[in-house]
Coordinates of C-alpha atoms and ligand atoms in Angstrom, one line a residue:
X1 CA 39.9 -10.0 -15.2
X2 CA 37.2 -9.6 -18.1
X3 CA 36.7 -6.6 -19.7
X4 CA 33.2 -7.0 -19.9
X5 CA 31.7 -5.1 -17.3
X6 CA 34.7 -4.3 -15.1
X7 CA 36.7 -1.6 -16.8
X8 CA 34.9 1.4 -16.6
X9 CA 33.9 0.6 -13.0
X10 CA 37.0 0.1 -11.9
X11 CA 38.2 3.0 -13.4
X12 CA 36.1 5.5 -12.0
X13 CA 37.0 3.7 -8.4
X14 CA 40.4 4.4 -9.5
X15 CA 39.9 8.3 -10.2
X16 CA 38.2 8.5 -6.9
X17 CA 40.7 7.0 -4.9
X18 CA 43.4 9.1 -6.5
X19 CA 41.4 12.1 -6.2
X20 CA 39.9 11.4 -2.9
X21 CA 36.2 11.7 -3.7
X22 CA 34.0 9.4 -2.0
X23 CA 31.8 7.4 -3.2
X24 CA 28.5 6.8 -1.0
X25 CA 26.7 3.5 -0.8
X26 CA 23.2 3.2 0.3
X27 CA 21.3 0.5 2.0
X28 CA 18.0 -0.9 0.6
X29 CA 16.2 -2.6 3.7
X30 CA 12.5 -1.5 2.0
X31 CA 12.4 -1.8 -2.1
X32 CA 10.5 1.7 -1.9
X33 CA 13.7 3.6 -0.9
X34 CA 15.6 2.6 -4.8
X35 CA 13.9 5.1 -6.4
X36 CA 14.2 8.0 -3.7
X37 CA 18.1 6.9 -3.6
X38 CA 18.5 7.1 -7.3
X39 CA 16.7 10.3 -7.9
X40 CA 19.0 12.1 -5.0
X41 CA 21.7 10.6 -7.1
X42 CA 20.4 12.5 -10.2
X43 CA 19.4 15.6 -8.6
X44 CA 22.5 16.6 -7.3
X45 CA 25.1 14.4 -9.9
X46 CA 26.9 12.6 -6.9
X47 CA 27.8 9.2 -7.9
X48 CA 27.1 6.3 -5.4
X49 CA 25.8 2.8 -5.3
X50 CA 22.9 1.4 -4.6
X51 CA 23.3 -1.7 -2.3
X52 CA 21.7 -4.7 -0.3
X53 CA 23.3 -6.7 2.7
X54 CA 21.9 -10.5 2.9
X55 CA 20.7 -9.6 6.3
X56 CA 17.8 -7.0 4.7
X57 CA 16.8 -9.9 2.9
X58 CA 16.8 -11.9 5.6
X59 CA 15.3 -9.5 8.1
X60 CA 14.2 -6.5 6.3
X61 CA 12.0 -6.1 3.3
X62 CA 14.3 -6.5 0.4
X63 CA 12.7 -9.7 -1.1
X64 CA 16.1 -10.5 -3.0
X65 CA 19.1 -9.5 -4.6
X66 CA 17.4 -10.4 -7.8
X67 CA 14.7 -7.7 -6.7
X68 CA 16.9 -5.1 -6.2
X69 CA 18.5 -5.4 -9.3
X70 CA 15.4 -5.1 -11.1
X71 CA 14.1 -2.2 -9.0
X72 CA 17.5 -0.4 -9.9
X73 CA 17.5 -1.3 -13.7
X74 CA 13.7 0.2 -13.5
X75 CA 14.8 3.3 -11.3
X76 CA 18.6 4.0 -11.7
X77 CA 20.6 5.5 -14.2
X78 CA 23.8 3.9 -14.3
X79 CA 25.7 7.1 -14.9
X80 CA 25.3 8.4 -11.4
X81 CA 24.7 4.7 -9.4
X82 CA 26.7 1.6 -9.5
X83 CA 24.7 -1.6 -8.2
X84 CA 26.9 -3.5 -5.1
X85 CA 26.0 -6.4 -3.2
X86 CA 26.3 -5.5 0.8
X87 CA 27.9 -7.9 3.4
X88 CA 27.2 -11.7 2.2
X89 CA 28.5 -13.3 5.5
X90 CA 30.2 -16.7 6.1
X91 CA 28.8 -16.8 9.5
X92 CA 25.8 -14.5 10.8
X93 CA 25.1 -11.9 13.6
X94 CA 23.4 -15.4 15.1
X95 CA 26.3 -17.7 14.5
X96 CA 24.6 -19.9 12.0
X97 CA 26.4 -20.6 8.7
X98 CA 25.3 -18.6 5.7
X99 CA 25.0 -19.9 2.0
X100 CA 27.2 -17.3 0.4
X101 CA 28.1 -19.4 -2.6
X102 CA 24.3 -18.9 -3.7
X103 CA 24.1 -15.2 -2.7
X104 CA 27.2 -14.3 -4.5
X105 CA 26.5 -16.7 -7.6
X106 CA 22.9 -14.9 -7.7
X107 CA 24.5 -11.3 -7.4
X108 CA 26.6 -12.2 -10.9
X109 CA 24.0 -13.2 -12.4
X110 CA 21.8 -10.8 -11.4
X111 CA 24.3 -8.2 -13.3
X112 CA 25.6 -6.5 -9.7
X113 CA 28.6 -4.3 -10.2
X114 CA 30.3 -5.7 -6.9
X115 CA 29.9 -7.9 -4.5
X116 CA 31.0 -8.3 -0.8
X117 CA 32.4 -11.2 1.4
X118 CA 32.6 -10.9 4.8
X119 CA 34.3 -13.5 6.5
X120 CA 35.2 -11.2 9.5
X121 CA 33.8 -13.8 11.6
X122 CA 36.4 -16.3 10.4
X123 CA 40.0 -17.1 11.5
X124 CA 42.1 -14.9 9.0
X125 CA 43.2 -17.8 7.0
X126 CA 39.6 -19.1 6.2
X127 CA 38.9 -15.6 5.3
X128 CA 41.5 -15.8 2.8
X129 CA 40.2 -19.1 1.5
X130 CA 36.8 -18.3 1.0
X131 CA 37.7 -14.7 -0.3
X132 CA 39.9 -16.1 -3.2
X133 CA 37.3 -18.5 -3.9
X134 CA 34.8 -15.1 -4.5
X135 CA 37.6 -13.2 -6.4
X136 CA 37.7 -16.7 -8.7
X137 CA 33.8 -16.5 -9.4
X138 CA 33.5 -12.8 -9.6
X139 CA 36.4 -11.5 -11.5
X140 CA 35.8 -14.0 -14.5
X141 CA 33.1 -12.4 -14.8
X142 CA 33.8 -8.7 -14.9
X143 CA 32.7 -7.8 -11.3
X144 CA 35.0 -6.3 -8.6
X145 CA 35.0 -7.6 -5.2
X146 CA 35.2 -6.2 -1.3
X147 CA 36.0 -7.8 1.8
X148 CA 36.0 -7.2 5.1
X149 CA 39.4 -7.7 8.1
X150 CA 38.8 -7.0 11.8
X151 CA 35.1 -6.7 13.0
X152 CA 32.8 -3.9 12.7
X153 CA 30.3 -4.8 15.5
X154 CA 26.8 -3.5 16.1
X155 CA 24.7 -6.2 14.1
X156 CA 24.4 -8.8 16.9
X157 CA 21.4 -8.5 18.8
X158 CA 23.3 -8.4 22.2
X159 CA 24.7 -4.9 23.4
X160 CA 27.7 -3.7 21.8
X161 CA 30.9 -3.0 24.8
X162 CA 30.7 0.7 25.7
X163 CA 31.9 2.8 23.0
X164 CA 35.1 4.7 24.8
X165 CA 36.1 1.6 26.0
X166 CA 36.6 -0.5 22.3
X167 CA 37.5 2.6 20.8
X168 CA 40.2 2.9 23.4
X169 CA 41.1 -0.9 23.5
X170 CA 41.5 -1.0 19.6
X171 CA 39.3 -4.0 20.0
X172 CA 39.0 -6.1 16.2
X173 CA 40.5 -2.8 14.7
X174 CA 42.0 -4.2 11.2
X175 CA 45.8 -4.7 11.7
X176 CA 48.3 -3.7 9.0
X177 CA 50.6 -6.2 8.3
X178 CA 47.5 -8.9 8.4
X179 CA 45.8 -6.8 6.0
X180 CA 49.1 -6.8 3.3
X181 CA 49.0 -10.1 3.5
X182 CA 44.8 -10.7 2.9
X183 CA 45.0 -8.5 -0.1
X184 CA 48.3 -10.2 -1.8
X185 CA 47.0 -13.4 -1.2
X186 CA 42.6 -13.0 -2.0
X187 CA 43.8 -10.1 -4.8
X188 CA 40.3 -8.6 -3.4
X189 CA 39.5 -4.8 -5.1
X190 CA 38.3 -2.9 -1.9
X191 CA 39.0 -4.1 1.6
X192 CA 36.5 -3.2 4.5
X193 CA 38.6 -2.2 7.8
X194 CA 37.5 -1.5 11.4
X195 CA 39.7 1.7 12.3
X196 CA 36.3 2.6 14.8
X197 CA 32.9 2.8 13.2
X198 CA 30.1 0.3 14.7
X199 CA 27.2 -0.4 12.6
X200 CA 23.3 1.1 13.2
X201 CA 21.7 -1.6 15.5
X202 CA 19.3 -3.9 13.3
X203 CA 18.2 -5.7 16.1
X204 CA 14.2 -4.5 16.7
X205 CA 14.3 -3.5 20.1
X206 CA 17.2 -1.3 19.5
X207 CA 16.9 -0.5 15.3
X208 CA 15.5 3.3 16.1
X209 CA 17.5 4.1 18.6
X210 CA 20.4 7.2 18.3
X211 CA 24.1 5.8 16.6
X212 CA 26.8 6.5 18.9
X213 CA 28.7 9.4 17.4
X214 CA 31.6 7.4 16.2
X215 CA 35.4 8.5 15.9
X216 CA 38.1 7.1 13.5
X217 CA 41.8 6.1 14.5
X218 CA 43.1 8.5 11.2
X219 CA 46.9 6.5 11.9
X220 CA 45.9 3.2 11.9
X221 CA 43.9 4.0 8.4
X222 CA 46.8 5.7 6.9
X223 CA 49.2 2.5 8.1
X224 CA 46.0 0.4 6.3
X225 CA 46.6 2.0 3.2
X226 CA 50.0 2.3 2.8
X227 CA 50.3 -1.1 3.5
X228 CA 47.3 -2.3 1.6
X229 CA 47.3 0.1 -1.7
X230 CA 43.7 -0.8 -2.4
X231 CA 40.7 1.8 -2.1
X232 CA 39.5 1.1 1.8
X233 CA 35.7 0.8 2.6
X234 CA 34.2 2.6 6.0
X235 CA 31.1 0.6 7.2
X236 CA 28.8 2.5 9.9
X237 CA 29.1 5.3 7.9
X238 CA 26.1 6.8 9.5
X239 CA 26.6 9.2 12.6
X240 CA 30.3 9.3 12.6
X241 CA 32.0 13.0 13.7
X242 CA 32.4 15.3 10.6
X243 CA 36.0 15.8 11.3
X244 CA 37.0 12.1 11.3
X245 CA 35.0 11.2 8.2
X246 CA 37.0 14.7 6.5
X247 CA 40.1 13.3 7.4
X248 CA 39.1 9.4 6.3
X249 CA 38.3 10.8 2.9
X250 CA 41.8 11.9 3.0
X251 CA 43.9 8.9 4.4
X252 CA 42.4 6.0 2.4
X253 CA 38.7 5.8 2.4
X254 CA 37.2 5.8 -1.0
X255 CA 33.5 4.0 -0.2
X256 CA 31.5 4.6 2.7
X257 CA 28.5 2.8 3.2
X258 CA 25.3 4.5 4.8
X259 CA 22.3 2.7 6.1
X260 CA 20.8 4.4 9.4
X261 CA 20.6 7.6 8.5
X262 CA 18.5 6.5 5.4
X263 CA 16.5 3.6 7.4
X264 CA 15.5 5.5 10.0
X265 CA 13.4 8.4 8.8
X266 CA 11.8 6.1 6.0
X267 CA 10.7 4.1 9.0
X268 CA 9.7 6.7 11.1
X269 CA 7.9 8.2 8.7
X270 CA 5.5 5.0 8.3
X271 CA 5.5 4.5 12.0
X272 CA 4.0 8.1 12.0
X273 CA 1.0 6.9 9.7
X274 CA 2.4 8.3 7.0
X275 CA 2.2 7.1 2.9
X276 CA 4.9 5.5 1.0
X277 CA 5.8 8.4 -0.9
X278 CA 5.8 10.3 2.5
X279 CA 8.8 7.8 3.9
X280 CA 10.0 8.1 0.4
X281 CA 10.3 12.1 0.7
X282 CA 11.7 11.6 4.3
X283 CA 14.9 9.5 2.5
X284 CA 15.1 12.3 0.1
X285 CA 15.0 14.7 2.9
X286 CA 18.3 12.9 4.3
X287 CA 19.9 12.0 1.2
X288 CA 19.8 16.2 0.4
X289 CA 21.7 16.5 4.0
X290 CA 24.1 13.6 3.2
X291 CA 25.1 14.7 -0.4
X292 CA 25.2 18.5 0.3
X293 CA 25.9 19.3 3.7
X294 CA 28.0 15.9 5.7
X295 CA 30.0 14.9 2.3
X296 CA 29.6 17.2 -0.1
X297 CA 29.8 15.1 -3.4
X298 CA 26.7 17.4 -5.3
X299 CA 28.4 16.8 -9.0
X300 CA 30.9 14.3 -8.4
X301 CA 29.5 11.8 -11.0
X302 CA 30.4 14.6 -13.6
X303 CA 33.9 15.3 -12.1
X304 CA 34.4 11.6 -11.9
X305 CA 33.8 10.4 -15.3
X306 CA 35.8 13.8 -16.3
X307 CA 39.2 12.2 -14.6
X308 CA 38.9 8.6 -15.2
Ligands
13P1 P1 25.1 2.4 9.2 O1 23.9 1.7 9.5 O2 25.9 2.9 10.4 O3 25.0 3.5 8.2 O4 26.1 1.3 8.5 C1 25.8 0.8 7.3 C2 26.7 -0.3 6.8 O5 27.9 -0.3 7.1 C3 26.2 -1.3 5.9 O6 27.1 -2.2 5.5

């Protein structure tokens, strides 16, 4: 892999998988919400990423991964805030196939940090396929990769199966031994599992409604990692029960990604009449809550860079 942009990166995800301090990664559905993002970021010295998911451009207001780039060279200081490129799926919540050869290629080029596959949608063996094909552009180039095994449901527009009844049924949780296998043959950098989150609704008849106060199966992570021994992503990181997101931290989870609880009072606070720079304060507002009170990360950029 090249040393060009990679090492110290990879290193710091290294320290914080070893040391198990999460790093946060926060959605960008409205361009606005960079700057709020990064300046949480600085306040409190927590290091996390700044990141966009094909569907905000899509659906949201996130113009492009280009855009975002430029708003976070113009906001951000890389000390405390990588740049990662969200879900870039092979097939959509709607079924139709997505470009992700052009996404990806742009996300490089753009100067992202990381970028994400998600071939959940795929038979495991495509998955494989088109993740090695991502590892082959990206790592050339210095940038790590993530992917995702097993399905972490709540984008589709329909409604998601009751919530005690998949968590019960293990339905599309990741499964070990098929996850040994995906990361020996893709050699991906961070795999994405389903071990219980769901993601925030996007869909807008149901985008502002309450998350489901998720749970975690804490065994089948540990089996994950042991039998993975790369750092593990938690998507539908908002909303999930303090205890279960405690013990993640401990058994394997190194990134957790965070939309809703960011979305949702920017949003609101528009809906409400309010300014810009009021929604902007209201992401502030829960960015304070997320880095302080839920995960507690207020000077982990310092502590990071200290152990790397
Ligand atoms: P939430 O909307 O539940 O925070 O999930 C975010 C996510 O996983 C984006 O990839």
């Amino acid at each position: 892999m090249s040393a060009k942009r990679t090492d110290e990166y990879a290193r710091l995800f290294d320290a914080a998988a070893r040391e198990g301090i999460v790093v946060l990664a926060f959605n960008i559905p409205y361009i606005p919400m960079t700057s709020a993002v990064a300046d949480s970021l600085e306040q409190y010295d927590a290091y996390g990423l700044i990141q966009v998911a094909e569907l905000e451009v899509r659906r949201f207001e996130s113009k492009s991964v280009t855009a975002i780039a430029e708003e976070y060279r113009r906001v951000a200081n890389p000390r405390v805030a990588g740049l990662h490129l969200d879900h870039t799926p092979v097939i959509d919540e709607f079924g139709d196939i997505v470009d992700w050869r052009r996404y990806i290629a742009e996300a490089i080029e753009a100067g992202y940090d990381s970028v994400m596959i998600d071939g959940s949608r795929l038979p495991l063996d495509e998955n494989i396929v088109v993740t090695g094909e991502v590892v082959r552009m990206a790592h050339p180039e210095g940038v790590l990769v993530e992917a995702e095994l097993g399905s972490v449901l709540g984008h589709e527009s329909g409604p998601l199966p009751p919530y005690d009844e998949l968590f019960a049924t293990k339905a599309g949780f990741t499964i070990p031994e098929e996850a040994k296998r995906f990361v020996d043959e893709t050699q991906v950098d961070w795999l994405s599992v389903s071990v219980g989150s769901v993601h925030g609704a996007i869909a807008p008849a149901t985008k502002n409604q309450e998350k489901v106060q998720a749970k975690l199966d804490i065994e089948r992570l540990r089996e994950l990692r042991d039998a993975t021994g790369v750092p593990l992503v938690l998507h539908g990181g908002s909303g999930i029960q303090q205890q279960y997101i405690d013990e993640s931290v401990r058994n394997g989870i190194v990134k957790i990604n965070i939309a809703t609880d960011i979305r949702q009072p920017y949003e609101r606070a528009l809906a409400a009449g309010g300014s810009v720079s009021d929604a902007q304060a209201a992401v502030s507002e829960a960015m304070r809550r997320l880095i302080r009170d839920v995960h507690r990360i207020e000077g982990s950029a310092t502590r990071l860079r200290a152990l790397m």
